[in-house]
Each structure stands twice: as structure tokens, then as C-alpha cells.
mmCIF file with all atom_site columns, C-alpha atoms in Angstrom:
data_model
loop_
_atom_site.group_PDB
_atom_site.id
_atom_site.type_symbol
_atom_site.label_atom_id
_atom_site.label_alt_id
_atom_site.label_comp_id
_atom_site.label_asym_id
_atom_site.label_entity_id
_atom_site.label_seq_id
_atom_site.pdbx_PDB_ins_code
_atom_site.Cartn_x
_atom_site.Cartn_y
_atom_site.Cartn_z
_atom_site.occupancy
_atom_site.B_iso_or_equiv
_atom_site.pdbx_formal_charge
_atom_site.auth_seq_id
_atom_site.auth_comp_id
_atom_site.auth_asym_id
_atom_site.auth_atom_id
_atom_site.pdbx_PDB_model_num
ATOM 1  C CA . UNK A 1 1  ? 0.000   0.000  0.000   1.00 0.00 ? 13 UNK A CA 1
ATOM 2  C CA . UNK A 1 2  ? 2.723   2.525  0.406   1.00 0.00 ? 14 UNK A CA 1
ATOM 3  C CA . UNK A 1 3  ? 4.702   1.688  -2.471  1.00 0.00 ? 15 UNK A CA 1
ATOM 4  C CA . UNK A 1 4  ? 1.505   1.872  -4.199  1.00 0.00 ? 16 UNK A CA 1
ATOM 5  C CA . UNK A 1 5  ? 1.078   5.563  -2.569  1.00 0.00 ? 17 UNK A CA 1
ATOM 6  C CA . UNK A 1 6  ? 4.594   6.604  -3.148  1.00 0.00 ? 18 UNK A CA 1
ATOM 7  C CA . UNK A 1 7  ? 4.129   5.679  -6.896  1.00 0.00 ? 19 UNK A CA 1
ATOM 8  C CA . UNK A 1 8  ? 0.839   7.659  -7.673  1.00 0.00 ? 20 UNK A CA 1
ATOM 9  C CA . UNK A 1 9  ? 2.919   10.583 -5.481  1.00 0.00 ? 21 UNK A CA 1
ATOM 10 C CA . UNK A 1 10 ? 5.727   10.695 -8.114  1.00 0.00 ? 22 UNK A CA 1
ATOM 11 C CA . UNK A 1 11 ? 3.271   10.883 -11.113 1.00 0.00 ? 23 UNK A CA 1
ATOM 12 C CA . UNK A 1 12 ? 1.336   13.783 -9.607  1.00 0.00 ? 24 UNK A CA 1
ATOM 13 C CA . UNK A 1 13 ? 2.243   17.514 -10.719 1.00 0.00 ? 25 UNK A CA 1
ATOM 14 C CA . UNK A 1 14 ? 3.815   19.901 -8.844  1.00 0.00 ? 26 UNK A CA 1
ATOM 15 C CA . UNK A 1 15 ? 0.308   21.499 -8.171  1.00 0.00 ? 27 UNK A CA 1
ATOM 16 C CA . UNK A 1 16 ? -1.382  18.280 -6.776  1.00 0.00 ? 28 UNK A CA 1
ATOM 17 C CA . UNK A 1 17 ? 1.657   17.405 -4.707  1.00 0.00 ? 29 UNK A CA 1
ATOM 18 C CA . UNK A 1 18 ? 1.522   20.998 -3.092  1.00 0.00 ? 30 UNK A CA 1
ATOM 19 C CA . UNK A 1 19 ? -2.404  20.861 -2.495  1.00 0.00 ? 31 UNK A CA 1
ATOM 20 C CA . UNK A 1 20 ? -1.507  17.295 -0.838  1.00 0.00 ? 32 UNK A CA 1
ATOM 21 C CA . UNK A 1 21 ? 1.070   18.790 1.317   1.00 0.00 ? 33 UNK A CA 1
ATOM 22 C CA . UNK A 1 22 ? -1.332  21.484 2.692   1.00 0.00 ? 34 UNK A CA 1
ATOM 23 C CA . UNK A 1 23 ? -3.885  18.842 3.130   1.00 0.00 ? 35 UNK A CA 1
ATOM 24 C CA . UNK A 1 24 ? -1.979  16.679 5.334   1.00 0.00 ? 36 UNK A CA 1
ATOM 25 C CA . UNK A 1 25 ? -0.244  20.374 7.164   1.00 0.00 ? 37 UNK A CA 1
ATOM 26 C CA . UNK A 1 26 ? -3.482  21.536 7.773   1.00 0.00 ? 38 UNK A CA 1
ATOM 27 C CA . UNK A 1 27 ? -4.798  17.743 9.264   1.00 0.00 ? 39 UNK A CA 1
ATOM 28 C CA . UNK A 1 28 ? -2.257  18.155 11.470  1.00 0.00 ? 40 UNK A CA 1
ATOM 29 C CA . UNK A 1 29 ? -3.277  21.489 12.170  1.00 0.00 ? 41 UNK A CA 1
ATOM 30 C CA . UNK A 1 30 ? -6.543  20.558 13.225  1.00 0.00 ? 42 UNK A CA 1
ATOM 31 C CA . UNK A 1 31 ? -5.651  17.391 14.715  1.00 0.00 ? 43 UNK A CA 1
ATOM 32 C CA . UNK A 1 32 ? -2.647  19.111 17.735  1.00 0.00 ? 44 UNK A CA 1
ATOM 33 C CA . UNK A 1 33 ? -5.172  22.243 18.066  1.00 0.00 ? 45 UNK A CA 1
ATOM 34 C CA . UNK A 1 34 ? -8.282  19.533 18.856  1.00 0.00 ? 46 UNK A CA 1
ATOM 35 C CA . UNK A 1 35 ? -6.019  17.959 21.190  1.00 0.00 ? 47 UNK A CA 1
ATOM 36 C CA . UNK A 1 36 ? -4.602  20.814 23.122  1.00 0.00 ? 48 UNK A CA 1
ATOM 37 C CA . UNK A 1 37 ? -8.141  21.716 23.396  1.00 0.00 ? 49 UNK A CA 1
ATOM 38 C CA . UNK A 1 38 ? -9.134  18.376 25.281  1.00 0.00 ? 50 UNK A CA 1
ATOM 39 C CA . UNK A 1 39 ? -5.895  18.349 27.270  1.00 0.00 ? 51 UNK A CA 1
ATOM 40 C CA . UNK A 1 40 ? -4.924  21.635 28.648  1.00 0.00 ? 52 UNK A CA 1
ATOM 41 C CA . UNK A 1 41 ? -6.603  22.352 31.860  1.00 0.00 ? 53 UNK A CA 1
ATOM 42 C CA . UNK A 1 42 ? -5.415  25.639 31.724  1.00 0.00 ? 54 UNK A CA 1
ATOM 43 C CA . UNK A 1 43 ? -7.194  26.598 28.654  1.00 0.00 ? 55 UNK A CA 1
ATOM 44 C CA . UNK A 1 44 ? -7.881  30.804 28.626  1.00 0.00 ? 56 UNK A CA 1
ATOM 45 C CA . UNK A 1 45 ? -11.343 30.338 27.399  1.00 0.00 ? 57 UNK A CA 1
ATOM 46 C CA . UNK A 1 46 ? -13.055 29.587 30.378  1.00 0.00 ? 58 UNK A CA 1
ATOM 47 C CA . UNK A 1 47 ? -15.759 26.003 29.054  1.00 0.00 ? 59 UNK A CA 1
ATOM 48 C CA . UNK A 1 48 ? -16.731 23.414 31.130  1.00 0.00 ? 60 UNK A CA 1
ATOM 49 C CA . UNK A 1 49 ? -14.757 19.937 30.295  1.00 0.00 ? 61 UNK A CA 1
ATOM 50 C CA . UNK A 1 50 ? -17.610 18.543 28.517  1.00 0.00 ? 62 UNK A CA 1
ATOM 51 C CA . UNK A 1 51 ? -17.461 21.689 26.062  1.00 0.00 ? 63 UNK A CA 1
ATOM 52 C CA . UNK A 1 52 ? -13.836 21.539 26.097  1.00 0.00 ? 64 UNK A CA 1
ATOM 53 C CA . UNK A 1 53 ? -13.837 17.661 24.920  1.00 0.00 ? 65 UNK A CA 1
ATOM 54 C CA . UNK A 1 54 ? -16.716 18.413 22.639  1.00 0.00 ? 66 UNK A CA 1
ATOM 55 C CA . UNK A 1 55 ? -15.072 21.290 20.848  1.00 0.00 ? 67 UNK A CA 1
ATOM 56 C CA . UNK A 1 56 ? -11.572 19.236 20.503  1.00 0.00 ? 68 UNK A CA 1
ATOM 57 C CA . UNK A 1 57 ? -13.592 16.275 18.938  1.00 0.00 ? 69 UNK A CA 1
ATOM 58 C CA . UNK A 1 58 ? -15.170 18.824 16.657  1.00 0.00 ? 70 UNK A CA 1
ATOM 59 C CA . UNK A 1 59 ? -12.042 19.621 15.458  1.00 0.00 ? 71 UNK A CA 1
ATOM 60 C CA . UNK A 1 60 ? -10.296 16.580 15.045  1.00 0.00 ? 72 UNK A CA 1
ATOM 61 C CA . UNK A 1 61 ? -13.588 15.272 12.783  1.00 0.00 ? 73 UNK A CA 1
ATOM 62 C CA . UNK A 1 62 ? -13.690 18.617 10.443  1.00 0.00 ? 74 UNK A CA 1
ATOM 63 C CA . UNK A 1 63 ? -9.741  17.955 9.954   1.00 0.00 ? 75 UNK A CA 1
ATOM 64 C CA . UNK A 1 64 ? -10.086 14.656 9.165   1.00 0.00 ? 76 UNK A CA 1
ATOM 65 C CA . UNK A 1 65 ? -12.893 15.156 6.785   1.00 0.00 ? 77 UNK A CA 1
ATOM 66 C CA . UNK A 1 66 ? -11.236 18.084 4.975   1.00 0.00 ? 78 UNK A CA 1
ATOM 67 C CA . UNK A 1 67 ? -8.373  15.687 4.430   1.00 0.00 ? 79 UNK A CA 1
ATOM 68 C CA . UNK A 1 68 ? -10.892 12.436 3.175   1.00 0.00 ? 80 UNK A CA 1
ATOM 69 C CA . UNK A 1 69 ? -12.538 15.261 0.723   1.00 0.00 ? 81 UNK A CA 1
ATOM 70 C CA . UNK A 1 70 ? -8.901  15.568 -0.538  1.00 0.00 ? 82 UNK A CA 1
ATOM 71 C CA . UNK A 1 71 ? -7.853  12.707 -1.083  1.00 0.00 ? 83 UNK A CA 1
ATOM 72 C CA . UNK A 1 72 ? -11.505 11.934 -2.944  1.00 0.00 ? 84 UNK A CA 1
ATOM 73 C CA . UNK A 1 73 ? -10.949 14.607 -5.189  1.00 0.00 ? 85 UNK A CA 1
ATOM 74 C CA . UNK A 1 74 ? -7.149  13.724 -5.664  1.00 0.00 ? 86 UNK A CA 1
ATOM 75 C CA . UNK A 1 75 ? -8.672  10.192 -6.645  1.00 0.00 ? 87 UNK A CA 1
ATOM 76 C CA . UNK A 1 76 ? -11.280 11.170 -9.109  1.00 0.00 ? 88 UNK A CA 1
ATOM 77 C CA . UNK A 1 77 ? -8.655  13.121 -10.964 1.00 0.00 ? 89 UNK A CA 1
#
């Protein structure tokens, strides 16, 4: 499966392998700022935990969808 993915990497464009590197940049994005969000206790916006969890989850979800849309549209093309 990897070798699979690095192969259909190399035949992309420049263009496609940029958008794919801000995809995954911006998963990771959402993925540490849904996570700091669950796990710092000192968090400056003052929401009770189940908020806190709730809005971390939300985040983690959207990033990961944003990055499944990608990679749709990367395979349609």
C-alpha cells in the first residue's frame, strides 16, 4: 500500500503534490489544536470539560474530513 502511494505521489504535478502537502499540514493542524483543546486544563477560554472535549472532537472530525474530501478529489482526478 505505500509503495503503491509513493508511486501515484511521483506521477502527480507539482500542483497536486503541493495541495496534498497542505492537506496533510493543515490535518495536522486541526488534529494538535483539537487535542490541546481536550488536554490543557489551563485553557484561557473559560468552558466546562464537557465543552472543552466536545469542541476538541469537533475539530479533530472537520480535519479529518477536509483531508478524506482531498484525497476523494485527488482520486477522481
Amino acid at each position: 500500500m505505500v509503495a503503491k502511494f509513493i508511486s501515484n505521489y511521483k506521477k502527480k504535478s507539482l500542483k497536486e503534490r503541493f495541495l496534498l502537502f497542505i492537506g496533510v499540514l493543515f490535518l495536522m493542524i486541526y488534529l494538535t489544536f483539537g487535542l490541546v483543546i481536550i488536554f490543557w486544563k489551563e485553557f484561557p477560554i473559560k468552558l466546562s470539560p464537557n465543552y472543552r472535549i466536545a469542541l476538541g472532537i469537533l475539530f479533530i472530525v472537520y480535519g479529518a474530513f477536509r483531508f478524506s474530501r482531498l484525497m476523494k478529489s485527488e482520486n477522481d482526478n
